Amino acid sequence: MQYIGFAPKEGALKGSRLQVKSIISHISRVQITPDTQNHTVVQYARAVVLLLLGGSMCPDSSGNLVAKLEDIVEVRNYSWGSAVLTFLYRELCNASTKSRAAIGGALQLVQIWAWSRIILLCPGLGAPRVHMGQHSIDNNCVLPTTPYGAMWNCEYTFTRTVRTTVRVIRDILDEMHYDQFIWQQYNMESDVIMAYAGNFNPQLWRLICLLIFYAIVEMHYPERILRQFGMMQNIPDQPDTRDMSLHKITRSNRTGTDWVLQHIHYITRWQRRYDMVIQRQPISNIRDTYRGY
């Protein structure tokens, strides 16, 4: 109650997890005005963050429950981008097993990735419903730049692309030609991408590092997809399988676990991530016979 401003009804809590629908119900009833007391605004903000985490960024496969944040004050200090990717990578891995019938994670990222790169699947796009760029608010404050994915919040047309069954889409992917896939979607010469360049370090894309989200630890392997960075792809090394036991670790029935202490070895490696930036010869400098490959 003291953190999010309401007491969940009986059945809305399951261990340390809270139903998404109970958060939505609470948020819809709260009215924030200039006269609203600060502690109420903070509680409302906590509830919205919980909803974003459990309903969009790191949803589990049930799509209904969200893990409560232990310390909401520390939220802004977390690397949420890497956390979301960590959760998504683990869900994609788990979904590939024969016994798994559902998948969680920020699947909108997978859809945007596919539409951005696979020409045969990309719909026609209308004008974005949101302003792409920075927003000025009261007292000349500027909100962060609109996320890149927001450009896909628009009307779609499928006159030039497929919108059909999974079986047909699989056939299309199997028969796809090399010129029907866009490797360098995030080309730094693009005006759209350059608009975001001041908000991040481009080396982030090429870090060979561990991604961590509570119990989950996943590896980021940019050296296996160098072509999307405009670099020549060599034969990559075998994946590091020494830590495969990490896939067996979950948060289930471990609410008291200190994951910082549990994963201190991997967190130390994460803190040295900028020491492992992959760099290779640009594709533009290689001979034409290789460029087709």
CSV table of C-alpha atoms in Angstrom, one decimal:
chain,number,residue,atom,x,y,z
A,1,MET,CA,0.0,0.0,0.0
A,2,GLN,CA,2.7,2.5,0.9
A,3,TYR,CA,4.6,2.0,-2.4
A,4,ILE,CA,1.8,2.0,-5.0
A,5,GLY,CA,-1.1,3.7,-3.2
A,6,PHE,CA,-3.5,0.8,-3.0
A,7,ALA,CA,-4.0,-2.6,-1.3
A,8,PRO,CA,-4.4,-5.4,-3.9
A,9,LYS,CA,-7.5,-7.5,-3.5
A,10,GLU,CA,-7.4,-11.1,-2.4
A,11,GLY,CA,-6.1,-13.2,-5.2
A,12,ALA,CA,-4.2,-10.3,-6.9
A,13,LEU,CA,-1.0,-11.3,-5.3
A,14,LYS,CA,0.9,-14.5,-6.0
A,15,GLY,CA,4.0,-14.7,-3.9
A,16,SER,CA,6.0,-11.5,-4.7
A,17,ARG,CA,4.1,-10.9,-7.9
A,18,LEU,CA,1.2,-8.6,-8.6
A,19,GLN,CA,-1.5,-9.0,-11.3
A,20,VAL,CA,-1.2,-6.5,-14.1
A,21,LYS,CA,-5.0,-5.9,-14.3
A,22,SER,CA,-5.1,-4.8,-10.7
A,23,ILE,CA,-2.5,-2.1,-11.5
A,24,ILE,CA,-4.4,-1.0,-14.6
A,25,SER,CA,-7.6,-0.8,-12.5
A,26,HIS,CA,-5.9,1.4,-9.9
A,27,ILE,CA,-4.2,3.7,-12.4
A,28,SER,CA,-7.5,4.3,-14.2
A,29,ARG,CA,-9.1,5.6,-11.0
A,30,VAL,CA,-6.4,8.0,-10.0
A,31,GLN,CA,-6.6,11.6,-11.2
A,32,ILE,CA,-3.3,13.6,-11.1
A,33,THR,CA,-3.7,17.4,-11.1
A,34,PRO,CA,-1.4,20.3,-10.2
A,35,ASP,CA,-2.8,20.1,-6.7
A,36,THR,CA,-2.1,16.4,-6.1
A,37,GLN,CA,0.1,15.8,-3.1
A,38,ASN,CA,3.7,14.7,-4.0
A,39,HIS,CA,3.5,11.3,-2.2
A,40,THR,CA,0.4,10.4,-4.3
A,41,VAL,CA,2.3,11.4,-7.5
A,42,VAL,CA,5.2,9.2,-6.5
A,43,GLN,CA,2.9,6.3,-5.7
A,44,TYR,CA,1.3,6.7,-9.1
A,45,ALA,CA,4.6,6.8,-10.8
A,46,ARG,CA,5.6,3.5,-9.1
A,47,ALA,CA,2.4,1.9,-10.3
A,48,VAL,CA,3.1,3.1,-13.9
A,49,VAL,CA,6.6,1.8,-13.8
A,50,LEU,CA,5.4,-1.6,-12.6
A,51,LEU,CA,2.9,-1.6,-15.4
A,52,LEU,CA,5.6,-0.8,-18.0
A,53,LEU,CA,7.8,-3.5,-16.6
A,54,GLY,CA,5.3,-6.3,-16.4
A,55,GLY,CA,3.1,-5.3,-19.3
A,56,SER,CA,5.6,-4.2,-22.0
A,57,MET,CA,9.3,-4.4,-21.1
A,58,CYS,CA,9.7,-7.7,-19.3
A,59,PRO,CA,6.4,-9.5,-19.3
A,60,ASP,CA,6.3,-13.2,-18.5
A,61,SER,CA,4.6,-15.8,-20.6
A,62,SER,CA,1.4,-15.6,-18.6
A,63,GLY,CA,1.0,-12.0,-19.6
A,64,ASN,CA,-0.7,-11.4,-16.3
A,65,LEU,CA,1.7,-11.1,-13.4
A,66,VAL,CA,4.5,-8.7,-12.7
A,67,ALA,CA,7.4,-9.0,-10.3
A,68,LYS,CA,7.4,-6.1,-7.8
A,69,LEU,CA,10.4,-3.8,-7.7
A,70,GLU,CA,12.3,-4.1,-4.5
A,71,ASP,CA,13.6,-0.5,-4.6
A,72,ILE,CA,11.7,1.9,-6.9
A,73,VAL,CA,14.2,4.8,-6.1
A,74,GLU,CA,17.0,2.9,-7.9
A,75,VAL,CA,15.0,2.4,-11.1
A,76,ARG,CA,16.7,5.2,-13.0
A,77,ASN,CA,20.2,3.8,-12.2
A,78,TYR,CA,19.5,0.4,-13.9
A,79,SER,CA,20.5,-0.4,-17.4
A,80,TRP,CA,17.0,-1.1,-18.6
A,81,GLY,CA,17.9,-1.6,-22.3
A,82,SER,CA,20.2,-4.5,-21.5
A,83,ALA,CA,17.8,-5.9,-19.0
A,84,VAL,CA,15.0,-6.0,-21.5
A,85,LEU,CA,17.3,-7.7,-24.0
A,86,THR,CA,18.4,-10.2,-21.4
A,87,PHE,CA,14.8,-11.2,-20.6
A,88,LEU,CA,13.9,-11.4,-24.3
A,89,TYR,CA,16.9,-13.5,-25.2
A,90,ARG,CA,16.0,-16.0,-22.4
A,91,GLU,CA,12.4,-16.2,-23.5
A,92,LEU,CA,13.4,-16.8,-27.1
A,93,CYS,CA,15.7,-19.5,-25.9
A,94,ASN,CA,13.1,-21.1,-23.7
A,95,ALA,CA,10.4,-20.9,-26.5
A,96,SER,CA,12.6,-23.0,-28.8
A,97,THR,CA,12.2,-26.0,-26.6
A,98,LYS,CA,9.6,-28.6,-27.6
A,99,SER,CA,7.7,-28.5,-24.2
A,100,ARG,CA,7.2,-24.7,-24.3
A,101,ALA,CA,3.9,-23.4,-25.7
A,102,ALA,CA,4.1,-19.7,-24.8
A,103,ILE,CA,6.7,-16.9,-24.9
A,104,GLY,CA,7.2,-13.7,-23.0
A,105,GLY,CA,9.5,-10.7,-23.4
A,106,ALA,CA,9.3,-7.5,-25.4
A,107,LEU,CA,8.1,-9.2,-28.6
A,108,GLN,CA,7.4,-5.8,-30.1
A,109,LEU,CA,11.2,-5.5,-30.5
A,110,VAL,CA,11.3,-8.7,-32.5
A,111,GLN,CA,8.4,-7.5,-34.7
A,112,ILE,CA,10.1,-4.1,-35.3
A,113,TRP,CA,13.4,-5.8,-36.0
A,114,ALA,CA,11.7,-8.0,-38.6
A,115,TRP,CA,9.8,-5.2,-40.3
A,116,SER,CA,12.9,-3.0,-40.4
A,117,ARG,CA,15.0,-5.7,-42.1
A,118,ILE,CA,12.9,-8.2,-44.0
A,119,ILE,CA,11.4,-6.4,-47.0
A,120,LEU,CA,8.8,-9.1,-47.8
A,121,LEU,CA,7.2,-8.7,-44.3
A,122,CYS,CA,7.4,-4.9,-43.9
A,123,PRO,CA,4.0,-3.2,-44.3
A,124,GLY,CA,3.5,0.2,-45.9
A,125,LEU,CA,3.7,2.9,-43.2
A,126,GLY,CA,1.6,6.0,-42.8
A,127,ALA,CA,2.5,9.1,-40.8
A,128,PRO,CA,3.6,8.4,-37.2
A,129,ARG,CA,0.9,9.2,-34.6
A,130,VAL,CA,3.6,10.7,-32.3
A,131,HIS,CA,6.1,13.4,-32.8
A,132,MET,CA,9.5,11.9,-33.7
A,133,GLY,CA,12.1,14.0,-31.9
A,134,GLN,CA,12.4,15.9,-28.6
A,135,HIS,CA,9.4,17.4,-26.7
A,136,SER,CA,9.5,20.6,-24.8
A,137,ILE,CA,7.3,20.9,-21.7
A,138,ASP,CA,6.7,23.4,-18.9
A,139,ASN,CA,9.6,25.6,-17.7
A,140,ASN,CA,11.6,24.8,-20.9
A,141,CYS,CA,12.3,21.2,-19.8
A,142,VAL,CA,12.9,18.8,-22.6
A,143,LEU,CA,11.8,15.2,-22.5
A,144,PRO,CA,14.1,12.5,-23.9
A,145,THR,CA,14.0,11.9,-27.7
A,146,THR,CA,11.1,9.8,-28.8
A,147,PRO,CA,12.1,6.1,-29.1
A,148,TYR,CA,13.1,4.9,-32.6
A,149,GLY,CA,10.3,2.3,-32.5
A,150,ALA,CA,7.6,5.0,-32.1
A,151,MET,CA,7.8,5.6,-35.9
A,152,TRP,CA,5.9,2.3,-36.2
A,153,ASN,CA,2.9,3.7,-34.3
A,154,CYS,CA,1.0,4.5,-37.5
A,155,GLU,CA,-1.5,3.2,-40.0
A,156,TYR,CA,-0.3,0.1,-41.9
A,157,THR,CA,-1.0,-1.2,-45.4
A,158,PHE,CA,-0.2,-4.6,-46.7
A,159,THR,CA,-0.7,-4.2,-50.4
A,160,ARG,CA,2.9,-4.9,-51.2
A,161,THR,CA,3.7,-7.5,-48.5
A,162,VAL,CA,2.2,-10.6,-47.0
A,163,ARG,CA,-0.2,-10.8,-44.2
A,164,THR,CA,-1.2,-14.4,-44.1
A,165,THR,CA,-0.6,-17.7,-42.2
A,166,VAL,CA,2.5,-18.7,-40.4
A,167,ARG,CA,3.1,-21.5,-42.9
A,168,VAL,CA,3.2,-19.1,-45.8
A,169,ILE,CA,5.5,-16.7,-44.0
A,170,ARG,CA,7.8,-19.6,-43.2
A,171,ASP,CA,7.9,-20.5,-46.9
A,172,ILE,CA,8.7,-16.8,-47.8
A,173,LEU,CA,11.6,-16.8,-45.3
A,174,ASP,CA,13.0,-20.1,-46.7
A,175,GLU,CA,12.9,-18.7,-50.2
A,176,MET,CA,14.1,-15.2,-49.4
A,177,HIS,CA,16.9,-13.7,-51.6
A,178,TYR,CA,19.9,-11.9,-50.2
A,179,ASP,CA,18.7,-8.6,-51.6
A,180,GLN,CA,15.4,-8.9,-49.7
A,181,PHE,CA,17.1,-8.4,-46.3
A,182,ILE,CA,18.4,-5.1,-45.1
A,183,TRP,CA,21.6,-5.7,-43.1
A,184,GLN,CA,22.6,-2.1,-42.2
A,185,GLN,CA,19.2,-0.8,-40.9
A,186,TYR,CA,21.0,1.4,-38.4
A,187,ASN,CA,23.3,3.1,-40.8
A,188,MET,CA,25.0,6.0,-39.2
A,189,GLU,CA,24.6,8.0,-42.4
A,190,SER,CA,20.8,7.9,-42.0
A,191,ASP,CA,19.2,11.2,-40.8
A,192,VAL,CA,16.9,9.2,-38.6
A,193,ILE,CA,19.7,7.3,-36.9
A,194,MET,CA,21.9,10.4,-36.6
A,195,ALA,CA,19.1,12.1,-34.7
A,196,TYR,CA,19.6,9.6,-31.9
A,197,ALA,CA,23.4,9.5,-32.0
A,198,GLY,CA,23.8,12.1,-29.3
A,199,ASN,CA,21.9,9.9,-26.8
A,200,PHE,CA,24.0,6.8,-26.8
A,201,ASN,CA,27.5,5.5,-27.5
A,202,PRO,CA,27.5,3.6,-30.8
A,203,GLN,CA,30.0,1.2,-29.3
A,204,LEU,CA,27.2,-0.3,-27.3
A,205,TRP,CA,26.1,-2.2,-30.4
A,206,ARG,CA,29.5,-3.9,-30.7
A,207,LEU,CA,30.1,-4.9,-27.1
A,208,ILE,CA,31.0,-8.6,-26.5
A,209,CYS,CA,29.5,-8.7,-23.0
A,210,LEU,CA,27.1,-10.3,-20.5
A,211,LEU,CA,23.6,-9.0,-20.2
A,212,ILE,CA,22.0,-9.3,-16.7
A,213,PHE,CA,18.5,-9.1,-15.4
A,214,TYR,CA,18.1,-10.3,-11.8
A,215,ALA,CA,18.5,-14.1,-12.0
A,216,ILE,CA,19.0,-14.1,-15.8
A,217,VAL,CA,22.5,-13.9,-17.4
A,218,GLU,CA,22.8,-14.0,-21.2
A,219,MET,CA,25.7,-13.4,-23.6
A,220,HIS,CA,25.7,-10.7,-26.3
A,221,TYR,CA,27.5,-11.9,-29.5
A,222,PRO,CA,27.9,-9.0,-31.9
A,223,GLU,CA,30.9,-10.7,-33.5
A,224,ARG,CA,28.5,-13.2,-35.1
A,225,ILE,CA,26.6,-10.6,-37.0
A,226,LEU,CA,29.2,-8.0,-38.1
A,227,ARG,CA,27.6,-7.4,-41.4
A,228,GLN,CA,24.9,-5.3,-39.8
A,229,PHE,CA,27.7,-2.9,-38.6
A,230,GLY,CA,29.1,-2.6,-42.1
A,231,MET,CA,32.1,-4.9,-41.3
A,232,MET,CA,33.5,-8.0,-43.0
A,233,GLN,CA,32.2,-11.2,-41.3
A,234,ASN,CA,34.9,-13.7,-40.5
A,235,ILE,CA,34.2,-17.2,-39.2
A,236,PRO,CA,33.3,-16.6,-35.5
A,237,ASP,CA,34.6,-18.7,-32.6
A,238,GLN,CA,32.4,-21.3,-31.0
A,239,PRO,CA,30.0,-19.8,-28.4
A,240,ASP,CA,31.1,-19.9,-24.8
A,241,THR,CA,29.2,-22.8,-23.2
A,242,ARG,CA,31.0,-22.7,-19.8
A,243,ASP,CA,28.0,-21.0,-18.1
A,244,MET,CA,25.2,-23.1,-19.6
A,245,SER,CA,24.1,-23.9,-16.0
A,246,LEU,CA,22.9,-20.3,-15.8
A,247,HIS,CA,19.9,-21.3,-17.8
A,248,LYS,CA,18.7,-23.4,-15.0
A,249,ILE,CA,18.6,-20.5,-12.5
A,250,THR,CA,15.3,-18.7,-12.1
A,251,ARG,CA,13.7,-16.4,-9.5
A,252,SER,CA,11.1,-19.0,-8.7
A,253,ASN,CA,10.9,-19.6,-4.9
A,254,ARG,CA,14.0,-17.4,-4.4
A,255,THR,CA,12.5,-14.1,-3.3
A,256,GLY,CA,15.2,-13.6,-0.7
A,257,THR,CA,18.2,-14.1,-3.0
A,258,ASP,CA,20.6,-11.2,-3.3
A,259,TRP,CA,21.3,-11.4,-7.1
A,260,VAL,CA,24.0,-8.8,-6.9
A,261,LEU,CA,26.0,-11.1,-4.6
A,262,GLN,CA,24.9,-14.3,-6.5
A,263,HIS,CA,26.1,-12.9,-9.9
A,264,ILE,CA,29.0,-10.7,-8.7
A,265,HIS,CA,31.4,-12.4,-11.1
A,266,TYR,CA,29.2,-11.6,-14.1
A,267,ILE,CA,28.5,-8.1,-12.9
A,268,THR,CA,32.3,-7.5,-12.7
A,269,ARG,CA,32.6,-8.6,-16.3
A,270,TRP,CA,29.7,-6.3,-17.2
A,271,GLN,CA,31.4,-3.3,-15.6
A,272,ARG,CA,34.4,-3.9,-17.9
A,273,ARG,CA,32.2,-4.2,-21.0
A,274,TYR,CA,33.9,-1.3,-22.9
A,275,ASP,CA,37.1,-3.3,-22.9
A,276,MET,CA,35.5,-5.8,-25.3
A,277,VAL,CA,34.4,-3.7,-28.4
A,278,ILE,CA,34.6,-5.7,-31.6
A,279,GLN,CA,36.3,-4.1,-34.6
A,280,ARG,CA,36.8,-5.5,-38.1
A,281,GLN,CA,37.6,-4.3,-41.6
A,282,PRO,CA,34.8,-2.4,-43.3
A,283,ILE,CA,32.9,-4.1,-46.1
A,284,SER,CA,33.6,-1.2,-48.4
A,285,ASN,CA,37.3,-2.0,-48.4
A,286,ILE,CA,37.0,-5.6,-49.5
A,287,ARG,CA,37.1,-7.0,-53.0
A,288,ASP,CA,33.9,-7.2,-55.1
A,289,THR,CA,34.0,-11.0,-55.2
A,290,TYR,CA,33.5,-11.1,-51.5
A,291,ARG,CA,30.8,-8.4,-51.4
A,292,GLY,CA,28.2,-10.7,-52.9
A,293,TYR,CA,28.7,-13.1,-50.1
